[in-house]
Short mmCIF file of C-alpha atoms and ligand atoms in Angstrom, two decimals:
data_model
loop_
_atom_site.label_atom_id
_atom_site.label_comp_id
_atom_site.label_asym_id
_atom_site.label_seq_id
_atom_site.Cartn_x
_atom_site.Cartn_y
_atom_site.Cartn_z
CA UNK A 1 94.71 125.45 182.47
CA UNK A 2 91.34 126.54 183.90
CA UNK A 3 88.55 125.08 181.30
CA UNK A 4 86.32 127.95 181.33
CA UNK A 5 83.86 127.74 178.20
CA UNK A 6 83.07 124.11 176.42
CA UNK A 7 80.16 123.18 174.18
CA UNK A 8 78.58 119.81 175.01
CA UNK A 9 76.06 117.75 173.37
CA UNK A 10 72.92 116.66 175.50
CA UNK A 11 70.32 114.31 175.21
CA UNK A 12 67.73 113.13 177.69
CA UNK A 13 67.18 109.57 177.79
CA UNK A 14 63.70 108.27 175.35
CA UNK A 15 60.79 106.99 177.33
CA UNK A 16 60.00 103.06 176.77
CA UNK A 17 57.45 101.90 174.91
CA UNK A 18 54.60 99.92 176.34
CA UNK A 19 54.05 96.45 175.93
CA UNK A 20 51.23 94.09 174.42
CA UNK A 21 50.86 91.41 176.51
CA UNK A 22 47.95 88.74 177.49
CA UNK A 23 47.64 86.84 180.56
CA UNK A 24 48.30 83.45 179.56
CA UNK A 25 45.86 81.96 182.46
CA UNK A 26 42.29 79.92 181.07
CA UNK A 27 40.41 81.52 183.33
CA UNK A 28 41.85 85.10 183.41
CA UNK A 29 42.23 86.36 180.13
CA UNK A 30 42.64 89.73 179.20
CA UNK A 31 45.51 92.83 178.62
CA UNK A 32 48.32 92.81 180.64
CA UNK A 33 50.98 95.09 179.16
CA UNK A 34 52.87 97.22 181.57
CA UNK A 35 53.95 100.87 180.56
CA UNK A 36 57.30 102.28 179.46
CA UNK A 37 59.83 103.22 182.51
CA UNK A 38 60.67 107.01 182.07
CA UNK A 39 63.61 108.24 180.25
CA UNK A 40 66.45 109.59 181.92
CA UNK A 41 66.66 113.62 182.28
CA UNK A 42 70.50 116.16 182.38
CA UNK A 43 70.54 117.86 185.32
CA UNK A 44 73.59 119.96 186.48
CA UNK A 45 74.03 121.05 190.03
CA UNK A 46 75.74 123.57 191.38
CA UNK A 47 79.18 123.27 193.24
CA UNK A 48 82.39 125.99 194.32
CA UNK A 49 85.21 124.06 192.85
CA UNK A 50 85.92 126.67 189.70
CA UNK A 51 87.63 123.58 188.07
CA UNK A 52 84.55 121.13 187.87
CA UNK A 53 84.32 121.79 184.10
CA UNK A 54 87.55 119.78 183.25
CA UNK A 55 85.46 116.95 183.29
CA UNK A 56 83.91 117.92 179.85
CA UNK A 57 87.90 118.29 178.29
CA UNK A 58 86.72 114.66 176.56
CA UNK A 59 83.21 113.93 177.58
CA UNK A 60 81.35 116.15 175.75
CA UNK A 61 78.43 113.89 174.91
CA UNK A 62 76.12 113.61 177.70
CA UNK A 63 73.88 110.65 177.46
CA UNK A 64 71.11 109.61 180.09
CA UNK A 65 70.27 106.32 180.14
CA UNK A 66 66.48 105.47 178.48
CA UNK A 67 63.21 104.10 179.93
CA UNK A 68 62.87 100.52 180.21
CA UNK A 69 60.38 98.50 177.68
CA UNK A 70 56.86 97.20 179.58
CA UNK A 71 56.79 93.92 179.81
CA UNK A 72 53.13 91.64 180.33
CA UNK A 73 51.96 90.43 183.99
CA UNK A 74 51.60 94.35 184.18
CA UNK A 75 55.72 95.02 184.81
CA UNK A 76 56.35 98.53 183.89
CA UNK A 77 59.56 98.84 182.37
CA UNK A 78 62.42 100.73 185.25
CA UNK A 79 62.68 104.69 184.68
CA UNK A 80 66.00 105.50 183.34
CA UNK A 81 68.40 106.91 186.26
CA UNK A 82 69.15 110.61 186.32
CA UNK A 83 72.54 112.22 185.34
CA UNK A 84 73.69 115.17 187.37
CA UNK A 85 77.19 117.02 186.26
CA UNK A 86 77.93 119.31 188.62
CA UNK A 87 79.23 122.37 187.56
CA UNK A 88 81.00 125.27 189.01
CA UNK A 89 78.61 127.97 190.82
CA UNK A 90 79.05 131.70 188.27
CA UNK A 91 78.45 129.12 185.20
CA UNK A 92 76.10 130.62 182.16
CA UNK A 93 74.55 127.62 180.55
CA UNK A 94 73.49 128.36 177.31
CA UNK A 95 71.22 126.38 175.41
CA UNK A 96 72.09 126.77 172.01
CA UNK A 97 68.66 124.50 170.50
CA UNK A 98 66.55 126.29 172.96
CA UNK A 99 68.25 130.25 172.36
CA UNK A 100 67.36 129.97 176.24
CA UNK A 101 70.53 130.74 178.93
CA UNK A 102 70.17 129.95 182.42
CA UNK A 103 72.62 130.61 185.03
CA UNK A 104 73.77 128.36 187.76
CA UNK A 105 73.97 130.99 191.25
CA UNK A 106 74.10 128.65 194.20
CA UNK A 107 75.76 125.84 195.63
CA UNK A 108 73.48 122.62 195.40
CA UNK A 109 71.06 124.34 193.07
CA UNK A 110 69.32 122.02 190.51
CA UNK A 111 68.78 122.99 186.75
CA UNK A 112 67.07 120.14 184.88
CA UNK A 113 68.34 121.22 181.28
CA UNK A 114 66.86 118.15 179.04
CA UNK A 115 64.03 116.33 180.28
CA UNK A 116 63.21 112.54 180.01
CA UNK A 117 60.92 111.43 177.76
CA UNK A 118 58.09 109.67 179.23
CA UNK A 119 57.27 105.99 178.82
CA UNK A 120 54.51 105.14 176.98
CA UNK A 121 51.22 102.98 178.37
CA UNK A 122 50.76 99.48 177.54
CA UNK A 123 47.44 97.42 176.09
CA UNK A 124 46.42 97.01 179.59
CA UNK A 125 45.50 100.79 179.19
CA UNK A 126 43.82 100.56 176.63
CA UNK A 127 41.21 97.79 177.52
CA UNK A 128 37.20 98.57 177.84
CA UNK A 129 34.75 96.56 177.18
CA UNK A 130 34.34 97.03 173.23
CA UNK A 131 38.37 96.11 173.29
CA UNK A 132 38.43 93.15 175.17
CA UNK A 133 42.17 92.24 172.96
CA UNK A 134 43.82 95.74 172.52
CA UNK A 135 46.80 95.30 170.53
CA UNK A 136 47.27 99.28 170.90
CA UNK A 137 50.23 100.63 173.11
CA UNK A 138 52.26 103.83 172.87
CA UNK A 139 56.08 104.24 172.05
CA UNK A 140 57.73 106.26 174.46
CA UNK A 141 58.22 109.54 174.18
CA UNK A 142 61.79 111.04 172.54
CA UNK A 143 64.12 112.92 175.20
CA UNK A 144 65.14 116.50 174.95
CA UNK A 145 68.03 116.74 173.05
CA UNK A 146 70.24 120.25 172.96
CA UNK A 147 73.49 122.06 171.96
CA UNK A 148 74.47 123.56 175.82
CA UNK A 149 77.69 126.11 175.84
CA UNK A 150 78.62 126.40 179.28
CA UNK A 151 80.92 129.86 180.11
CA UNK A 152 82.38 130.29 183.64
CA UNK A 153 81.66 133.87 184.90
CA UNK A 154 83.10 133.79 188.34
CA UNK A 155 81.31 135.85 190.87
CA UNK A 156 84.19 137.40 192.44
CA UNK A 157 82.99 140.68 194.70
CA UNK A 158 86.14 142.52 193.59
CA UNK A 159 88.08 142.41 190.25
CA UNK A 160 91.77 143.43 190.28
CA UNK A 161 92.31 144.94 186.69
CA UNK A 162 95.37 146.86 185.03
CA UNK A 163 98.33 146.71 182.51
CA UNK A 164 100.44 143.59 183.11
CA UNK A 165 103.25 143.76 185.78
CA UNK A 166 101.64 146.68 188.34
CA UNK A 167 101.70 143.87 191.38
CA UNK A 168 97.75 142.51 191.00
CA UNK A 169 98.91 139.28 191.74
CA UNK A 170 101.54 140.55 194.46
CA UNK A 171 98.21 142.18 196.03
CA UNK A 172 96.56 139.18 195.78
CA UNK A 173 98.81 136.76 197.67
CA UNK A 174 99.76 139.62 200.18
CA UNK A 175 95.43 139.78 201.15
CA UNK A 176 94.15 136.32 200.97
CA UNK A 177 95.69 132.51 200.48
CA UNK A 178 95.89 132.60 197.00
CA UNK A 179 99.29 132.04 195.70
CA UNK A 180 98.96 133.88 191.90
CA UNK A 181 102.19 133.50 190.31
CA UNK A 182 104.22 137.09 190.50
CA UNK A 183 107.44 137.84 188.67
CA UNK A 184 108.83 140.74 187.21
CA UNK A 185 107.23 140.51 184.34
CA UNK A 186 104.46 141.15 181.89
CA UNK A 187 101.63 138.81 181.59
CA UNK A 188 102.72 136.21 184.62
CA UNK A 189 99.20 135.62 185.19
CA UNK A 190 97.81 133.12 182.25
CA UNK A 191 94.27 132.54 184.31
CA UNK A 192 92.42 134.01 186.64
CA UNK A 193 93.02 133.60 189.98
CA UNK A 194 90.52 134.05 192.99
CA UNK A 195 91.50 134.68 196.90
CA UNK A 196 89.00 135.08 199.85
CA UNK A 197 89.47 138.13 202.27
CA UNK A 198 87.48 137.17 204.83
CA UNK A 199 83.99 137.01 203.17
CA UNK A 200 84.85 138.24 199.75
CA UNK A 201 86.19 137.07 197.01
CA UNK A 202 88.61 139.25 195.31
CA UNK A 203 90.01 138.41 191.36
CA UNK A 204 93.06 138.81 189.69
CA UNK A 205 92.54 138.87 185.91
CA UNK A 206 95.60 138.74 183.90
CA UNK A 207 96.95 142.21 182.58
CA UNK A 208 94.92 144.05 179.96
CA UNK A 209 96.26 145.90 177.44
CA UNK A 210 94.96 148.10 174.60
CA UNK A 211 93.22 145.99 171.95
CA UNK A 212 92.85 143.57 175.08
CA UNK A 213 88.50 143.57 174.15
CA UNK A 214 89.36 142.65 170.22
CA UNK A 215 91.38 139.67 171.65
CA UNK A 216 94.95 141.27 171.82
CA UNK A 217 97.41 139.73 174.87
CA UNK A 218 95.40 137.45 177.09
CA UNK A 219 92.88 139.53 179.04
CA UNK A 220 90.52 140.02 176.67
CA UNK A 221 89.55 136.21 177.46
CA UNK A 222 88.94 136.51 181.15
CA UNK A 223 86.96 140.02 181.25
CA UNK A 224 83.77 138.45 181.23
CA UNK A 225 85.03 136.77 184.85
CA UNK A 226 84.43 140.16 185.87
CA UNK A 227 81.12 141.31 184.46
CA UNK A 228 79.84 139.72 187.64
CA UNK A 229 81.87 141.70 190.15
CA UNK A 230 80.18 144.66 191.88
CA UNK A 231 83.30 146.39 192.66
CA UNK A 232 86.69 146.85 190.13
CA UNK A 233 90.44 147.72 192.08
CA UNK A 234 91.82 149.46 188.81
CA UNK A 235 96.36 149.31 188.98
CA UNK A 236 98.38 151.83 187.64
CA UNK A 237 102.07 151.49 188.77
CA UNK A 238 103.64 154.64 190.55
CA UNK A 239 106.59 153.93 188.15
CA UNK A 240 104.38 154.49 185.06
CA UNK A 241 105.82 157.26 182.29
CA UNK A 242 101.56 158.11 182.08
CA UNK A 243 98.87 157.23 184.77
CA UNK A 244 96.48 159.11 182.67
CA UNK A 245 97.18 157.19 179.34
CA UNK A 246 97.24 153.47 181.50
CA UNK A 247 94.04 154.77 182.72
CA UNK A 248 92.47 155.51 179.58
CA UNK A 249 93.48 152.34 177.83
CA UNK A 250 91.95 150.15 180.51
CA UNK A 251 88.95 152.13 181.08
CA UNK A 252 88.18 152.08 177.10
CA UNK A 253 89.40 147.95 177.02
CA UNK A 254 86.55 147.74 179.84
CA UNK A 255 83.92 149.74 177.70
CA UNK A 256 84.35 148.26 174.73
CA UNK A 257 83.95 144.37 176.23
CA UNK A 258 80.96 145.70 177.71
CA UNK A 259 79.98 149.15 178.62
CA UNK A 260 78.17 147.49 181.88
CA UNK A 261 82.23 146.83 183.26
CA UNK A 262 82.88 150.89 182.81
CA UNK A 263 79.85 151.46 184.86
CA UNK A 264 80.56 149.57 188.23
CA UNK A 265 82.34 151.29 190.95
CA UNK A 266 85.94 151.65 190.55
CA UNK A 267 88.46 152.38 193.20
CA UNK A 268 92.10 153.33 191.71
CA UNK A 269 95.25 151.57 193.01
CA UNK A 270 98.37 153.51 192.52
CA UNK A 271 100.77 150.35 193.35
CA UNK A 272 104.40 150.13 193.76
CA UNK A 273 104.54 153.63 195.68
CA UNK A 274 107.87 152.90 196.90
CA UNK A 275 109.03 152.89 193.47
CA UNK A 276 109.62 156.74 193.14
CA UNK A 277 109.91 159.88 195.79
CA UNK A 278 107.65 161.29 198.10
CA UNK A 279 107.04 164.09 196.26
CA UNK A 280 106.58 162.77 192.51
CA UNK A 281 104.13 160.10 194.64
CA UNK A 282 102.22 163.35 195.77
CA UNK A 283 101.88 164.66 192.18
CA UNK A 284 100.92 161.47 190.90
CA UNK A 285 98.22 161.42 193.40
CA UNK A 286 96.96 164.91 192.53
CA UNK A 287 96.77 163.66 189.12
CA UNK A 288 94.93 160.55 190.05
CA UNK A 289 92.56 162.24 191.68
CA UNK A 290 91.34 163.99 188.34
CA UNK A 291 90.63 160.66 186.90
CA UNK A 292 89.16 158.99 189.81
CA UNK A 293 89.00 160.32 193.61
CA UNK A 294 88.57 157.37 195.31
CA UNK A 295 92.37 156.70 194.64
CA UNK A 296 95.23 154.98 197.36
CA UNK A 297 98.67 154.69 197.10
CA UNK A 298 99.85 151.11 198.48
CA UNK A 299 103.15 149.38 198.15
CA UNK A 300 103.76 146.00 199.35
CA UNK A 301 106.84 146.45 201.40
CA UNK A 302 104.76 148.89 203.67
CA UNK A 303 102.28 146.97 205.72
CA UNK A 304 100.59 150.90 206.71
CA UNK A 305 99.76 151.53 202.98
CA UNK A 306 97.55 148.76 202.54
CA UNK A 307 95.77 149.50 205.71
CA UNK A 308 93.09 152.02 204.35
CA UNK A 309 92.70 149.50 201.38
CA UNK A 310 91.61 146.81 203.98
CA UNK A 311 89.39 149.86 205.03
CA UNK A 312 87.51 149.73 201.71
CA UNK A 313 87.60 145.96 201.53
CA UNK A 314 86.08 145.69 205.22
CA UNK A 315 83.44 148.23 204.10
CA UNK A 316 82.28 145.98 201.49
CA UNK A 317 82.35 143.36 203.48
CA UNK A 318 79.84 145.19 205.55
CA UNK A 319 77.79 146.23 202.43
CA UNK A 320 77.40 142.57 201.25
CA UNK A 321 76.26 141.42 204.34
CA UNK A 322 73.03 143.44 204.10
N1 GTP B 1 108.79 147.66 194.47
C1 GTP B 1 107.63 147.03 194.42
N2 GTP B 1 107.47 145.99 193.57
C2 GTP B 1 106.28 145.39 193.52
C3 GTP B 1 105.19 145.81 194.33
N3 GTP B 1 104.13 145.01 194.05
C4 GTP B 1 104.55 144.16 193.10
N4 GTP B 1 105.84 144.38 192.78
C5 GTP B 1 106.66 143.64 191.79
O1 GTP B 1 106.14 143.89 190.50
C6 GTP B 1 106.31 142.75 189.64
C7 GTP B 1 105.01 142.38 189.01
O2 GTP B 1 104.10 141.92 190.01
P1 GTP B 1 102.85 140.99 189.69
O3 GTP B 1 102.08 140.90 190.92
O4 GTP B 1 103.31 139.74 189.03
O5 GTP B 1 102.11 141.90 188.63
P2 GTP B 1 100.75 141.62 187.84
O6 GTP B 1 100.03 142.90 187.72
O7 GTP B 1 100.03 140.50 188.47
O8 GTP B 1 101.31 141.21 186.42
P3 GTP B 1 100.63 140.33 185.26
O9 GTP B 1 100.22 139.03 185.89
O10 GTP B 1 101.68 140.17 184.26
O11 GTP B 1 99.47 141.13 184.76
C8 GTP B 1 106.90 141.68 190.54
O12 GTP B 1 108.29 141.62 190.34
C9 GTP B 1 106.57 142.14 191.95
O13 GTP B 1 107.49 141.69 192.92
C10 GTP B 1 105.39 146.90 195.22
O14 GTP B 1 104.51 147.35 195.96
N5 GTP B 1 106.61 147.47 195.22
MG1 MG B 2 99.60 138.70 187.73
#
């Protein structure tokens, strides 16, 4: 099962303190306390495997090493070594201590999310000539410490959306490698599942139905994978008893999760056209067209139907590329 949201614990590592020390040499006398090492900071870097998160199923407390104590001949103490999760690229951290949310957008990209604290200075700083003997140092400074709820929002270009069982997975496996479980059935899908076609990435969220946004079925847990997408393939089955009811229960399961979803460009799928006659497919069409004209029949057995969808897809291709 795709881990998609999980709440970590994370602390930087502390700073260490400095040290008192002398030199123990007759003839040299004087301070000689090195400074703290630096404490460890949490860094997560971006990466394209969706499933990186797993790795916080059972570690949810991320620790980074602190700064080593100074020691005298003027040895600083060693700065704590770095942690770096990497996490998947379309991940929302959200600092929970902070209130702050940062997003992680790009493979390889660096977000330091608790800093190191840093190691303190030792006697040796302190010296001047009315404090021959400092027995002053500092502690090192305390690491940043935060709540961090990290949510997977893939950014998919295209998000396949409908009622369960109206072939969004069929469409799926039939465009791009993925292999989305299909069967004749409502709510096969359990998780999202993403394909390439060519350059874009197209997603197949698990069928919606009404009450989907209030948590009903198992939609309503995956919508926010498409908040992200630019571009929404809405299903309705040729074989349904009422396009125009399917419609209007997905269109008001998008608003309600988020009335940003009902706004992005929607292009409407009437799938399974081989299920009924040329002529009821005609009507349906007409009546599609009063809910959405940008609509296309397709049906999976008929290579030629799909051909002005791979149209549209190739024409957003083109559009991303500029
Ligand atoms: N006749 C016909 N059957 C199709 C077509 N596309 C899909 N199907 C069948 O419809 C059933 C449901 O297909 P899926 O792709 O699993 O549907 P889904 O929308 O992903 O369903 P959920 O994952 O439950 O939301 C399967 O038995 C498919 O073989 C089509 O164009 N024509
Ligand atoms: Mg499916």
């Amino acid at each position: 099962m795709l881990l998609d949201e999980v709440q970590v614990k994370v602390a930087a590592g502390h700073g260490g303190r400095g040290a008192v020390a002398f030199k123990k040499l007759k003839m040299a006398q004087g301070p000689d306390g090195g400074n703290g090492g630096k404490g460890a900071s949490v860094i997560f870097e971006g990466v394209s495997d969706l499933g990186a998160l797993a790795q916080f199923r059972y570690q949810k407390d991320l620790i980074a090493p602190d700064g080593g104590r100074g020691h005298g001949n003027f040895v600083d103490g060693p700065d704590g070594e770095d942690l770096i999760f990497r996490i998947p690229v379309g991940t929302v951290i959200h600092n929970l201590t902070t209130g702050k949310d940062r997003e992680m957008l790009s493979i390889g990209e660096k977000i330091l999310v608790a800093k190191g604290g840093y190691g303190g200075k030792g006697n040796f700083k302190f010296r001047s000539a009315e404090n021959t003997t400092p027995q002053e140092f500092q502690p090192g400074l305390p690491g940043e410490e935060c709540d961090v709820l990290l949510e997977l929002k893939m950014i998919a270009d295209v998000g396949f959306v409908g009622l369960p069982n109206v072939g969004k997975s069929t469409l799926l496996n039939m465009l791009t490698n993925a292999k989305s479980k299909v069967a004749n059935y409502p709510f096969t899908t359990l998780e999202p599942n993403l394909g390439a076609y060519y350059d874009l990435v197209l997603a197949d969220i698990p069928g919606l139905i009404e009450g989907a946004s209030e948590g009903k079925g198992l939609g309503h847990k995956f919508l926010r994978h498409i908040e992200r997408t630019k571009i929404i393939f809405h299903f309705i089955a040729a074989d349904s008893t009422d396009i125009e009811a399917d419609y209007k229960t997905i269109r008001a399961e998008l608003s309600a999760h988020n009335p940003e979803l009902a706004k992005k460009k929607e292009y409407l799928i009437i799938s399974k056209s081989d299920m009924v006659e040329e002529k009821e497919l005609k009507k349906l069409l007409t009546k599609a067209k009063k809910l959405n004209p940008e609509v296309f029949a397709i049906s999976v057995i008929d290579d030629e139907s799909l051909e002005p969808l791979k149209k549209i897809l190739n024409q957003i291709a083109e559009e991303k590329k500029v």
